[in-house]
mmCIF file of C-alpha atoms in Angstrom:
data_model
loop_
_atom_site.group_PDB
_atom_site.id
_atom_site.type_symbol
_atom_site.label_atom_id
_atom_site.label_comp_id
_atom_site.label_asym_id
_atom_site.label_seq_id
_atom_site.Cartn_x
_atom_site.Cartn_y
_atom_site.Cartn_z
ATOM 1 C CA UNK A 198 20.284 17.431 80.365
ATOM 2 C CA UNK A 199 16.932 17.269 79.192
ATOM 3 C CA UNK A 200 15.906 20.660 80.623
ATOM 4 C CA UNK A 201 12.310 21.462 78.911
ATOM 5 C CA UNK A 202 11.644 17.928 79.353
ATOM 6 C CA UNK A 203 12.382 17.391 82.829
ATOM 7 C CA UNK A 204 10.578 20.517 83.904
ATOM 8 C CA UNK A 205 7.430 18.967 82.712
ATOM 9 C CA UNK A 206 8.437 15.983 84.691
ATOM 10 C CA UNK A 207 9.196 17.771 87.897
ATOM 11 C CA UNK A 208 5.338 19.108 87.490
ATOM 12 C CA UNK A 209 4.157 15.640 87.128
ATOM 13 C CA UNK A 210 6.186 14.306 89.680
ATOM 14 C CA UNK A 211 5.246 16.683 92.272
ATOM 15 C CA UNK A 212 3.668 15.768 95.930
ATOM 16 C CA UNK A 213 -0.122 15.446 95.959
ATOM 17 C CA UNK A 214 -1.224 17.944 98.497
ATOM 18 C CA UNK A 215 1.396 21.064 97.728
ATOM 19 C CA UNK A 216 -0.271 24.132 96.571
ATOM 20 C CA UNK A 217 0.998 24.153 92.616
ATOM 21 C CA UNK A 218 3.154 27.388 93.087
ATOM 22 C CA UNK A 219 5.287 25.726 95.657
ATOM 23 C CA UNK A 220 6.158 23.601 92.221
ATOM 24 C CA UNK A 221 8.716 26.404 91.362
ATOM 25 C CA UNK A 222 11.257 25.759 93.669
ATOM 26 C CA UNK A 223 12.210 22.149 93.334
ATOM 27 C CA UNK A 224 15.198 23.122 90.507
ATOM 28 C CA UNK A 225 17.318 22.709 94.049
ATOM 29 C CA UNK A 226 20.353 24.675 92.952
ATOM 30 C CA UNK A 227 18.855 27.201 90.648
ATOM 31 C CA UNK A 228 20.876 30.650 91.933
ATOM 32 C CA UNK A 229 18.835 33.552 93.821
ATOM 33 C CA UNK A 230 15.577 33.539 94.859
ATOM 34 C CA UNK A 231 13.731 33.696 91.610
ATOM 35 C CA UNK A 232 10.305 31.821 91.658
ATOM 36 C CA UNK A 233 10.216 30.663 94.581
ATOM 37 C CA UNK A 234 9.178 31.924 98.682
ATOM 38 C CA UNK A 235 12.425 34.262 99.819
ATOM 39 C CA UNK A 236 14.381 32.065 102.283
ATOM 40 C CA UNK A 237 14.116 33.510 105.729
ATOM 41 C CA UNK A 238 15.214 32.829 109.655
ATOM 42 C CA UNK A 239 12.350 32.853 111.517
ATOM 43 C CA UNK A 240 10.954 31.128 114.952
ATOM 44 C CA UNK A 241 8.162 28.900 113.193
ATOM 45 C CA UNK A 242 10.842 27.609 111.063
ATOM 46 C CA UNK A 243 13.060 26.651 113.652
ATOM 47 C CA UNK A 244 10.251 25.507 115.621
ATOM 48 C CA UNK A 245 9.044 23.197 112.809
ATOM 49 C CA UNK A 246 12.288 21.793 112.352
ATOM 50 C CA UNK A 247 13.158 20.950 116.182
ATOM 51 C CA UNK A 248 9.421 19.152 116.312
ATOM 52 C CA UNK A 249 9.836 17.416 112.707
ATOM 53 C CA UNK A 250 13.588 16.444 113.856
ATOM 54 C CA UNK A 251 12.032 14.863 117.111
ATOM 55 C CA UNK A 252 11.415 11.204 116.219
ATOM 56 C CA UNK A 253 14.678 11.272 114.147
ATOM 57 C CA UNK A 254 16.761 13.138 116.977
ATOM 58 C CA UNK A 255 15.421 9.995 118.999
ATOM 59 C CA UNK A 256 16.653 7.713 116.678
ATOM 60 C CA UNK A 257 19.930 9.311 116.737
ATOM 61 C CA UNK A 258 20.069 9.008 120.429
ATOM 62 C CA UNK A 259 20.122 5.064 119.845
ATOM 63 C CA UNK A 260 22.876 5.799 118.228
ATOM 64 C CA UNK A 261 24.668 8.488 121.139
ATOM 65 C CA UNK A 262 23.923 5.563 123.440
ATOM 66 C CA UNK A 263 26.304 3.157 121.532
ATOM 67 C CA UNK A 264 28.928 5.319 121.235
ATOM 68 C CA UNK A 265 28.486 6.255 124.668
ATOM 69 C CA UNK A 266 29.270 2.567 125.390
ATOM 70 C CA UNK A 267 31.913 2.494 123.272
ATOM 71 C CA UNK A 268 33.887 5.173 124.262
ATOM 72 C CA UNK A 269 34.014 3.947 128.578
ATOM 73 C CA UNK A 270 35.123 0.796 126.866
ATOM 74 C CA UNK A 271 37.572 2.838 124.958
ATOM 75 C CA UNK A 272 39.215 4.514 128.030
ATOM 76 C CA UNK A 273 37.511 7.886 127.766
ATOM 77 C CA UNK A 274 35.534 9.507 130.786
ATOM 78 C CA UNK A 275 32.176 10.081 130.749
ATOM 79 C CA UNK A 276 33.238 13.966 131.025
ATOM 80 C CA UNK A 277 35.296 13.203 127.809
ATOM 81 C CA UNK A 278 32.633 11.455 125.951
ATOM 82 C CA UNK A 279 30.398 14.282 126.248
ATOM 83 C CA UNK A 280 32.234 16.982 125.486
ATOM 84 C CA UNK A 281 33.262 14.835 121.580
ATOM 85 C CA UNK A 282 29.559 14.682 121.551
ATOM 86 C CA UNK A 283 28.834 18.287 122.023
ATOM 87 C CA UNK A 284 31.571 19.755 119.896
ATOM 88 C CA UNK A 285 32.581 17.272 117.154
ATOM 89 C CA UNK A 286 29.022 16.059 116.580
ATOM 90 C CA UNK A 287 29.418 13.526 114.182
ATOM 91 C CA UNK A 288 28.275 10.356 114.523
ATOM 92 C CA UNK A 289 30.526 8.342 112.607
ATOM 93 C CA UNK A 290 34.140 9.666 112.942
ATOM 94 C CA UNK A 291 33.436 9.393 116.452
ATOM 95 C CA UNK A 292 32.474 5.739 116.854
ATOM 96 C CA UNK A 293 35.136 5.496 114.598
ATOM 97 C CA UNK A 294 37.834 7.706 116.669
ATOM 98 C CA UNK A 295 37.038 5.754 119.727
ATOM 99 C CA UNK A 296 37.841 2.549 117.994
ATOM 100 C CA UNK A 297 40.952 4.311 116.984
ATOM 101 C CA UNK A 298 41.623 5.060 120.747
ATOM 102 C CA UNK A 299 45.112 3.865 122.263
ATOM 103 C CA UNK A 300 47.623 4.359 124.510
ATOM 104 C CA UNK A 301 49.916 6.347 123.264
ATOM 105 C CA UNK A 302 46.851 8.484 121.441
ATOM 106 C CA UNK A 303 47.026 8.223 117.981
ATOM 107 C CA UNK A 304 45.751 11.904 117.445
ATOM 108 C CA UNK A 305 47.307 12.327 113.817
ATOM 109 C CA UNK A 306 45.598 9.355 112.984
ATOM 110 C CA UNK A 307 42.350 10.079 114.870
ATOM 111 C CA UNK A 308 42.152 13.643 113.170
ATOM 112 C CA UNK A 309 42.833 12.662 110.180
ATOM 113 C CA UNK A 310 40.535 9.726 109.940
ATOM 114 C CA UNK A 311 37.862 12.263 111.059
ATOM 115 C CA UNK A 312 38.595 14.604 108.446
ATOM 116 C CA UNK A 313 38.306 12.146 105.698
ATOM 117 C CA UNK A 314 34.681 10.941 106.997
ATOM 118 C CA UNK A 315 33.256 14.276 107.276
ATOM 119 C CA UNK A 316 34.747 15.759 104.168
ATOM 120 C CA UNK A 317 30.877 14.882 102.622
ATOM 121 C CA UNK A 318 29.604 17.478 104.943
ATOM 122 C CA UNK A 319 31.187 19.693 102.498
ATOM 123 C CA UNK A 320 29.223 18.386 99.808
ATOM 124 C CA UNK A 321 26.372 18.367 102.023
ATOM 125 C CA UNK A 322 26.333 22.189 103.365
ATOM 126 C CA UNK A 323 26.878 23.011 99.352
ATOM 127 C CA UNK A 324 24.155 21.554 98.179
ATOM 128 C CA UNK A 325 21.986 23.564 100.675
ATOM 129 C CA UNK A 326 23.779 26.957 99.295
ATOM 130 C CA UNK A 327 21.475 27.752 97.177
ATOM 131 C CA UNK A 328 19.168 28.678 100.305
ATOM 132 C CA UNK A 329 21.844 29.293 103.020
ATOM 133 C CA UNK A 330 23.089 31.978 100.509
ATOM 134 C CA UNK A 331 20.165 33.978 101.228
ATOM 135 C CA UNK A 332 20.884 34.451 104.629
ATOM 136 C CA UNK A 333 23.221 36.133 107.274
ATOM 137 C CA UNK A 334 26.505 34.372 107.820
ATOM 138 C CA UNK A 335 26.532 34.075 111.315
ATOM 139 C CA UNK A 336 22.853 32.103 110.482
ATOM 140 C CA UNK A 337 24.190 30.470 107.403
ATOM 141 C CA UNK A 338 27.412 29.603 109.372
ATOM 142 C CA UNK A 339 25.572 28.981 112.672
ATOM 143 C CA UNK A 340 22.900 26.101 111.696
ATOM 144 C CA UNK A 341 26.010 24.827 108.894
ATOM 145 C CA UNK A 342 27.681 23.772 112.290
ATOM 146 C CA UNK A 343 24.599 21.946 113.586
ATOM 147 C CA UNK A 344 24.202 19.871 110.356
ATOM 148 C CA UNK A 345 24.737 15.873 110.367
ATOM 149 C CA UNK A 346 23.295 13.433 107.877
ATOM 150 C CA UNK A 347 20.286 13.009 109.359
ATOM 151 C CA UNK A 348 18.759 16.299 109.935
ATOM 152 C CA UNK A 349 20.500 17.779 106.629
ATOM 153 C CA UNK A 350 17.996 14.750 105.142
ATOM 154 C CA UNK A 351 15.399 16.836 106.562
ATOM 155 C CA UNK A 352 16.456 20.164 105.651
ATOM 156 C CA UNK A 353 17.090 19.094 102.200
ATOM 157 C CA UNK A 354 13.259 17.730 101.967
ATOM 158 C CA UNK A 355 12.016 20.943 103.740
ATOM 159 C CA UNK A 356 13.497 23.377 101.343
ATOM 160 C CA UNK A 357 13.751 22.066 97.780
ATOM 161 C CA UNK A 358 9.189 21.521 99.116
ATOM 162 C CA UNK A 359 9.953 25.988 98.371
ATOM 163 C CA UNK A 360 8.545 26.317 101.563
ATOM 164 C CA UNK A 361 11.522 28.606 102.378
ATOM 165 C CA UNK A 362 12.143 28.649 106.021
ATOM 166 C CA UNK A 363 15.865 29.072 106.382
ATOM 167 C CA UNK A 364 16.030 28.540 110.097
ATOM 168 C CA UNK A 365 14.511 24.506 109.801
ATOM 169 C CA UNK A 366 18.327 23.399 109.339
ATOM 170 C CA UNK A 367 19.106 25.026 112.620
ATOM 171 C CA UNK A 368 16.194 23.704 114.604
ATOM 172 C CA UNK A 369 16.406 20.385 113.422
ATOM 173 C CA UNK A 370 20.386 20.854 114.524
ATOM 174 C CA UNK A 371 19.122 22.020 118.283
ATOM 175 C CA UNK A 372 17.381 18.863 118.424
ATOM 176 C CA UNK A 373 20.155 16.553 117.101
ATOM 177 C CA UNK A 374 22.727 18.181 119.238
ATOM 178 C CA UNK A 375 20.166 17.514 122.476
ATOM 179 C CA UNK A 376 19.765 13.942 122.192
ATOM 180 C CA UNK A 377 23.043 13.424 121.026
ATOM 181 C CA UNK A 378 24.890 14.684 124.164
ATOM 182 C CA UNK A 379 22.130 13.306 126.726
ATOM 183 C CA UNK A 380 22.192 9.984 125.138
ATOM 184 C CA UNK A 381 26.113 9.734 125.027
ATOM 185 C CA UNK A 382 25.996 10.790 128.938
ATOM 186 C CA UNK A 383 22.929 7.680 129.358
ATOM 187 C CA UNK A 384 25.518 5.331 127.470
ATOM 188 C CA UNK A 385 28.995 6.574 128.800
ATOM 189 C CA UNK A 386 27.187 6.070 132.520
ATOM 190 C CA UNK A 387 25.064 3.445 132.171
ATOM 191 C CA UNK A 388 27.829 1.231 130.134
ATOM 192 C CA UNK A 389 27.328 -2.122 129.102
ATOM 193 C CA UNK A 390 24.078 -2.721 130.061
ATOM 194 C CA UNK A 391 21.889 -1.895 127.179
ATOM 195 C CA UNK A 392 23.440 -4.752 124.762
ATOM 196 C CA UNK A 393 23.184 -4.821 121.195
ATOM 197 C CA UNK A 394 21.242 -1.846 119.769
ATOM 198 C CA UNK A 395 20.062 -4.141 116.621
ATOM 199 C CA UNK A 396 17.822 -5.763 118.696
ATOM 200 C CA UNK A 397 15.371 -2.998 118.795
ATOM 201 C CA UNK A 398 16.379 -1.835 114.803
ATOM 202 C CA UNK A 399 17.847 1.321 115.946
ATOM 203 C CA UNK A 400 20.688 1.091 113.352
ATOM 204 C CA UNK A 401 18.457 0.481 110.537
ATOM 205 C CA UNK A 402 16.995 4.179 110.937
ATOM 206 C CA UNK A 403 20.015 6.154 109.603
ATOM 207 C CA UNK A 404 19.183 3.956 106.155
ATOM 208 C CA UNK A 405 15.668 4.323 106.299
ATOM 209 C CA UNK A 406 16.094 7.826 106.604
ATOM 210 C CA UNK A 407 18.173 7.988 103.230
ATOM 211 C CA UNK A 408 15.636 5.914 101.361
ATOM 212 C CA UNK A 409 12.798 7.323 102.494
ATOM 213 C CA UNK A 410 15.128 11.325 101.106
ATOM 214 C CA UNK A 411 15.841 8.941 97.856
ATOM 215 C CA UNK A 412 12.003 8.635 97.202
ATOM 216 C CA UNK A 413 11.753 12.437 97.624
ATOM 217 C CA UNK A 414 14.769 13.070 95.760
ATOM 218 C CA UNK A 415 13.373 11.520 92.763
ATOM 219 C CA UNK A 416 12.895 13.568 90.015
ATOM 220 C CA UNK A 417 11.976 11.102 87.061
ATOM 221 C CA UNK A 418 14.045 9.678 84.251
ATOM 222 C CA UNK A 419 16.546 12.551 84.363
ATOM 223 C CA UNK A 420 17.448 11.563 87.732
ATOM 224 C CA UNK A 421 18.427 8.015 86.800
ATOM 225 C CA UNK A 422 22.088 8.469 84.955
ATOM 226 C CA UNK A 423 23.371 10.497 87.859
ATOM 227 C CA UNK A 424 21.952 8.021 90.769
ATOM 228 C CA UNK A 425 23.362 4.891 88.771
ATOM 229 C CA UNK A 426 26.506 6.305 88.159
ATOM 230 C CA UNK A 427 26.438 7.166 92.188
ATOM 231 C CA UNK A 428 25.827 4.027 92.535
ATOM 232 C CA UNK A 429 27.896 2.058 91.161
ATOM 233 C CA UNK A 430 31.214 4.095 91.976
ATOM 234 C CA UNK A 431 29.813 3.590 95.329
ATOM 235 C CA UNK A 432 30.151 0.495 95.675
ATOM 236 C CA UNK A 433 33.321 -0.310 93.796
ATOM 237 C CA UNK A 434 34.256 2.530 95.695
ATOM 238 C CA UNK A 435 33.643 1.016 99.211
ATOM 239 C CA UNK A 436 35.155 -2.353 98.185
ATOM 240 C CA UNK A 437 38.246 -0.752 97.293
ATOM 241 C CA UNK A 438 39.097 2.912 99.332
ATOM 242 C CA UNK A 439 39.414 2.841 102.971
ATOM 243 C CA UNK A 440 36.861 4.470 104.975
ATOM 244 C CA UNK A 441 34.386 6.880 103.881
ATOM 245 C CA UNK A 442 35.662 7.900 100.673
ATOM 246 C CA UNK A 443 32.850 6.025 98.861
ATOM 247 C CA UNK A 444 30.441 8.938 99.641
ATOM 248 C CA UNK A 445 32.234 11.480 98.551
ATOM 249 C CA UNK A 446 33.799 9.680 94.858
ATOM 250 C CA UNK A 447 29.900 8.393 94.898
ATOM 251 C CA UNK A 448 28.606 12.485 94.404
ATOM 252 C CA UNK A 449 31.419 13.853 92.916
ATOM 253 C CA UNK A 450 31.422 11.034 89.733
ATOM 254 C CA UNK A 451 27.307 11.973 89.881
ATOM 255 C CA UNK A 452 27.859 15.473 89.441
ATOM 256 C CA UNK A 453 30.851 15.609 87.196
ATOM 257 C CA UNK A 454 28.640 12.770 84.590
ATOM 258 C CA UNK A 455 26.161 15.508 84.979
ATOM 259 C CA UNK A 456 28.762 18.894 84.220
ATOM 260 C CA UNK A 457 29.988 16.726 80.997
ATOM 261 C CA UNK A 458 26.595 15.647 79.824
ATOM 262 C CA UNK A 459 24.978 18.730 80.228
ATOM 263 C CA UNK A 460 24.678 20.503 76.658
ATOM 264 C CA UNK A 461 24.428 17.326 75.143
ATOM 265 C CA UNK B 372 27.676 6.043 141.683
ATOM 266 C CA UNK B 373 29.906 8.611 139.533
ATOM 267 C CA UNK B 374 33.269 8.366 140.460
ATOM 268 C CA UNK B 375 35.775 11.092 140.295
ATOM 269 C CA UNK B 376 37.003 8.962 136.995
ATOM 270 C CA UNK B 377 34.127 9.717 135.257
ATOM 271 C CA UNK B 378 34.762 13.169 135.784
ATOM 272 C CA UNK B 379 38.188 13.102 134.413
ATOM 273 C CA UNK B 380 39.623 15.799 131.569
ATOM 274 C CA UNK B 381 43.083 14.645 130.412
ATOM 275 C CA UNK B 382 44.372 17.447 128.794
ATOM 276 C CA UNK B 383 45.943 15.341 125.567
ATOM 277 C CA UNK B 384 42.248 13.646 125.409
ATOM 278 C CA UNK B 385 40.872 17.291 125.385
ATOM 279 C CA UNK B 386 43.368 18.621 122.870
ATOM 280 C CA UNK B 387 42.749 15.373 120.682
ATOM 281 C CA UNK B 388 38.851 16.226 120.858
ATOM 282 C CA UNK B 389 39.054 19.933 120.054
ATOM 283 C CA UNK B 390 41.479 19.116 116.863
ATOM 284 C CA UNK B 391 38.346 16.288 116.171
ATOM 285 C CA UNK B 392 35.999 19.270 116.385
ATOM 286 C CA UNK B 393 37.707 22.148 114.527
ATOM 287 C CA UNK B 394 38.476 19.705 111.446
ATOM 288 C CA UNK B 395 34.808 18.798 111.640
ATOM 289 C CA UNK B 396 33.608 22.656 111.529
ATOM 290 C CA UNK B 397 35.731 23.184 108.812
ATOM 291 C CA UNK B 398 34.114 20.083 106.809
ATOM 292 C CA UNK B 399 30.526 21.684 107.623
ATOM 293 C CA UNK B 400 31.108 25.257 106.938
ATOM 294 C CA UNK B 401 34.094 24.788 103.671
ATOM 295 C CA UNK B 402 31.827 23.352 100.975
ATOM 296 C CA UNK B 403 29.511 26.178 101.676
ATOM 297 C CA UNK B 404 31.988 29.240 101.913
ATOM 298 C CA UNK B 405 33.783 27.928 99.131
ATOM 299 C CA UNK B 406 31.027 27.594 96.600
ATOM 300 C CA UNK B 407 29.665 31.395 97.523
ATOM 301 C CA UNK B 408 33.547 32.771 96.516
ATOM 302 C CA UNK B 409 33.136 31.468 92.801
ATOM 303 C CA UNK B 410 31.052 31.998 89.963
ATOM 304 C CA UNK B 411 29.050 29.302 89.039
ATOM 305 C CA UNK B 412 27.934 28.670 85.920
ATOM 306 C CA UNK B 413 24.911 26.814 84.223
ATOM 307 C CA UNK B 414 27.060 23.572 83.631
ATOM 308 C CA UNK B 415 28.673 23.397 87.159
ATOM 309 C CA UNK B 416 24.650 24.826 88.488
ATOM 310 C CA UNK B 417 23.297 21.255 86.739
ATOM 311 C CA UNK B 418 25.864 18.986 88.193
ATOM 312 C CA UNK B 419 25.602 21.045 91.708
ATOM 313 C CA UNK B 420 21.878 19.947 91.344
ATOM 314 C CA UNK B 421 22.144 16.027 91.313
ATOM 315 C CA UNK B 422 24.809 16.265 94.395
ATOM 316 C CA UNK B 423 22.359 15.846 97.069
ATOM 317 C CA UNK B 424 20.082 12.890 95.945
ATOM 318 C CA UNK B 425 23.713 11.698 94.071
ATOM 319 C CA UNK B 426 25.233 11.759 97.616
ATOM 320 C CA UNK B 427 21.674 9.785 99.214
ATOM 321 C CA UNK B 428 22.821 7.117 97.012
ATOM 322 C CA UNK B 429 25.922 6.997 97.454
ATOM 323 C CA UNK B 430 25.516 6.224 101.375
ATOM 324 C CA UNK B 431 22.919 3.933 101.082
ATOM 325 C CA UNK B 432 24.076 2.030 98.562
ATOM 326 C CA UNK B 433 27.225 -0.029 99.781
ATOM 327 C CA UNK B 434 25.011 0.095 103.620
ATOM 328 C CA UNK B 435 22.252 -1.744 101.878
ATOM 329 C CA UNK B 436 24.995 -4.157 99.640
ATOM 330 C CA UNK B 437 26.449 -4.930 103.736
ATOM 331 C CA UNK B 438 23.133 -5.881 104.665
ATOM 332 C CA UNK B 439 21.021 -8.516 104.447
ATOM 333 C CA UNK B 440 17.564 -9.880 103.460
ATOM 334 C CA UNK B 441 16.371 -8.607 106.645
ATOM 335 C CA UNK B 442 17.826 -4.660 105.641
ATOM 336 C CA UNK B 443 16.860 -4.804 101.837
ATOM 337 C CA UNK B 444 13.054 -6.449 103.206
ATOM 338 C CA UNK B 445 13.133 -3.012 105.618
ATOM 339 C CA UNK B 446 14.472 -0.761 103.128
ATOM 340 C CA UNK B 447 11.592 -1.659 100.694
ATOM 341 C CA UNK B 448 8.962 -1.544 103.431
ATOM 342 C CA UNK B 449 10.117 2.096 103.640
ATOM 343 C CA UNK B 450 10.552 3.024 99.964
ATOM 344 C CA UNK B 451 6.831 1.316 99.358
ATOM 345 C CA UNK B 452 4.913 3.609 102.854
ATOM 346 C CA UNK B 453 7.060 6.784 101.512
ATOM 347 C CA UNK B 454 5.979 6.486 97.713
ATOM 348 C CA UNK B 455 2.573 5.881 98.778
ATOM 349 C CA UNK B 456 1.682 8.130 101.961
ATOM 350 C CA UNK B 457 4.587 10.831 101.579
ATOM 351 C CA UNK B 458 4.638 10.540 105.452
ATOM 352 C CA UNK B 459 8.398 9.922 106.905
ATOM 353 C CA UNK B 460 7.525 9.369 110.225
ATOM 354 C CA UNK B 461 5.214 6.415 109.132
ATOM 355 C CA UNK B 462 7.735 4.837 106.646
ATOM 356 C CA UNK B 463 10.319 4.898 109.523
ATOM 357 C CA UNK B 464 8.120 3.142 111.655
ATOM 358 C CA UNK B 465 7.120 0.826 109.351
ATOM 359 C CA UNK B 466 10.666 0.279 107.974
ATOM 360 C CA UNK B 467 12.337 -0.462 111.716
ATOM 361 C CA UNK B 468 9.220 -2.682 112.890
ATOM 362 C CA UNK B 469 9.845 -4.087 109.803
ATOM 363 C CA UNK B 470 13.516 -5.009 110.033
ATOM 364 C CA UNK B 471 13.266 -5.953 113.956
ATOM 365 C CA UNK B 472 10.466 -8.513 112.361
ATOM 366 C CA UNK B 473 12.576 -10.057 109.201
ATOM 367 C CA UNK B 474 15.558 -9.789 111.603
ATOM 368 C CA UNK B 475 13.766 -12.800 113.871
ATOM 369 C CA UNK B 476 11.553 -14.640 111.016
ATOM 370 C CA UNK B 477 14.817 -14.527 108.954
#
């Protein structure tokens, strides 16, 4: 890793508009609070990131809808659909559980099949350690439980910016969870009759989301080994391994390339 | 019109859900508790540090390999408004309005 190198890069690369001490905290991972604002919990934090998580949260509800839909056709009640929305909250292993749904229930499969598509959240609440660390568990713990892809997008954005307010993840979760269980009640009751959510885009914003974090993300030339080899076990990845495995062999082959090439 | 059906809680459906629910907690919250039990060094700290734009990638690239003109003509439309303006909500818009429209021209 090229670290004196990149370091320069990182101050080159950084957002027109950000005071230039905010610079220090975009080394996401580096351990404790040194050089950069001390993470805290606080109501404009989790105010900013319930208002910033709006648009997105609505976006999401497109997606709440269509499972919504989904699960009636699946066999569920609407009473059943919303309580998966308001305590698994997770987007995909639930669109894919309900496809999953039979008579008898397949719940070893179900669970299972759930597990292995949200084992990336672990990934996910890691890399936001570095700043979770610095607060109280039942915080840390509480918003970890609110996270899904899209609003941990946010998060991410929102704290490696050093603007350290620790409580975004959790009001950017509030919001999520909102729209997520009103718009699976909308779909589960209204059934059938909204159609095909493409028509309107809707699930194009999930991807939009991720390239619009990818441009943040983007650190420079040191960034490109790691997102290539990402990448490309990605996509063999998804070709080859059921499910959602291709996330999770996508950042671990990233980050081990990275472990191995790091002195060198 | 709700009927009573809608209402319905089977308790197997139920268990099925809360077993859905706990596994999912323990996805969110393991990464995290694990990582604060060990020590980590500088190596693991550097590899730790390309994980989340690593994991960006690794999503979006087999979604965007499915697609289609229409996605990869969206996906640029937002890459090209966030690079420029920094402003998500504008590259969102202009990345949806953008696939709706290569989604009918195309």
């Amino acid at each position: 890793m090229e670290t004196d190198g990149s370091d320069g890069d990182r101050g080159h690369g950084g957002r027109a508009g950000k005071p230039a001490d905010e610079q220090a905290g975009e080394r996401p991972t580096t351990a404790g609070a040194a050089g950069r604002e001390a993470v805290t919990f606080e109501w404009d934090g989790i105010r900013a990131g319930f208002f910033t998580c709006l648009p997105i949260a609505l976006g999401v509800g497109g997606y709440g809808v269509a499972f919504g839909v989904l699960a009636r056709r699946a066999g569920l009640s609407v009473a059943e659909a919303t309580l998966m929305s308001a305590t698994v909250l997770a987007g995909a292993a639930q669109i894919v559980a309900v496809e999953l749904w039979a008579d008898p229930l397949p719940v070893a499969t179900i669970v299972l099949a759930t597990l292995a598509i949200n084992l990336r959240y672990s990934l996910m609440g890691a890399a936001l350690g570095p700043w979770l660390d610095e607060l109280s568990s039942i915080r840390s713990y509480g918003s970890l439980l609110l996270m899904a892809d899209e609003n941990w997008a946010l998060t991410m954005r929102e704290l490696t910016s050093g603007s350290g307010r620790g409580g975004f993840l959790f009001g950017t979760g509030i919001a999520i969870w909102v729209f997520w269980v009103a718009s699976t009640i909308v779909g589960a009751t209204a059934g059938g009759a909204i159609g095909d959510p493409a028509r309107y885009g809707i699930d194009f914003v999930l991807a939009a989301v991720f390239v619009a974090l990818a441009v943040e993300l983007w650190e420079g030339r040191s960034t490109l080994v790691p997102w290539l080899v990402a990448l490309s076990t990605a996509i063999v990845a998804a070709a080859v391994v059921p499910g959602q495995w291709y996330i999770l062999l996508g950042g671990f082959a990233a980050a081990a390339v990275e472990v191995i090439r790091y002195d060198q | 019109m709700i009927s009573e059906d809608a209402l319905a809680l089977d308790p197997l459906i139920v268990g099925a859900i809360l077993a859905m629910a706990l596994v999912t907690a323990a996805t969110k919250v393991g990464g995290f508790w694990f990582l604060r039990r060990i020590e980590v060094s500088e190596r693991l700290e550097a590899g730790l540090a390309v994980l989340p734009g690593a994991i960006v990638i690794a999503i979006l690239g087999p979604e965007l390999a499915g697609g289609g003109p229409a996605e990869w003509g969206g996906a640029g439309v937002v890459l090209l408004v966030m690079w420029r303006t920094e402003n998500i909500l504008l590259s969102l818009c202009g990345g949806v309005g953008a696939v709706v429209l290569f989604r009918t021209l195309l």
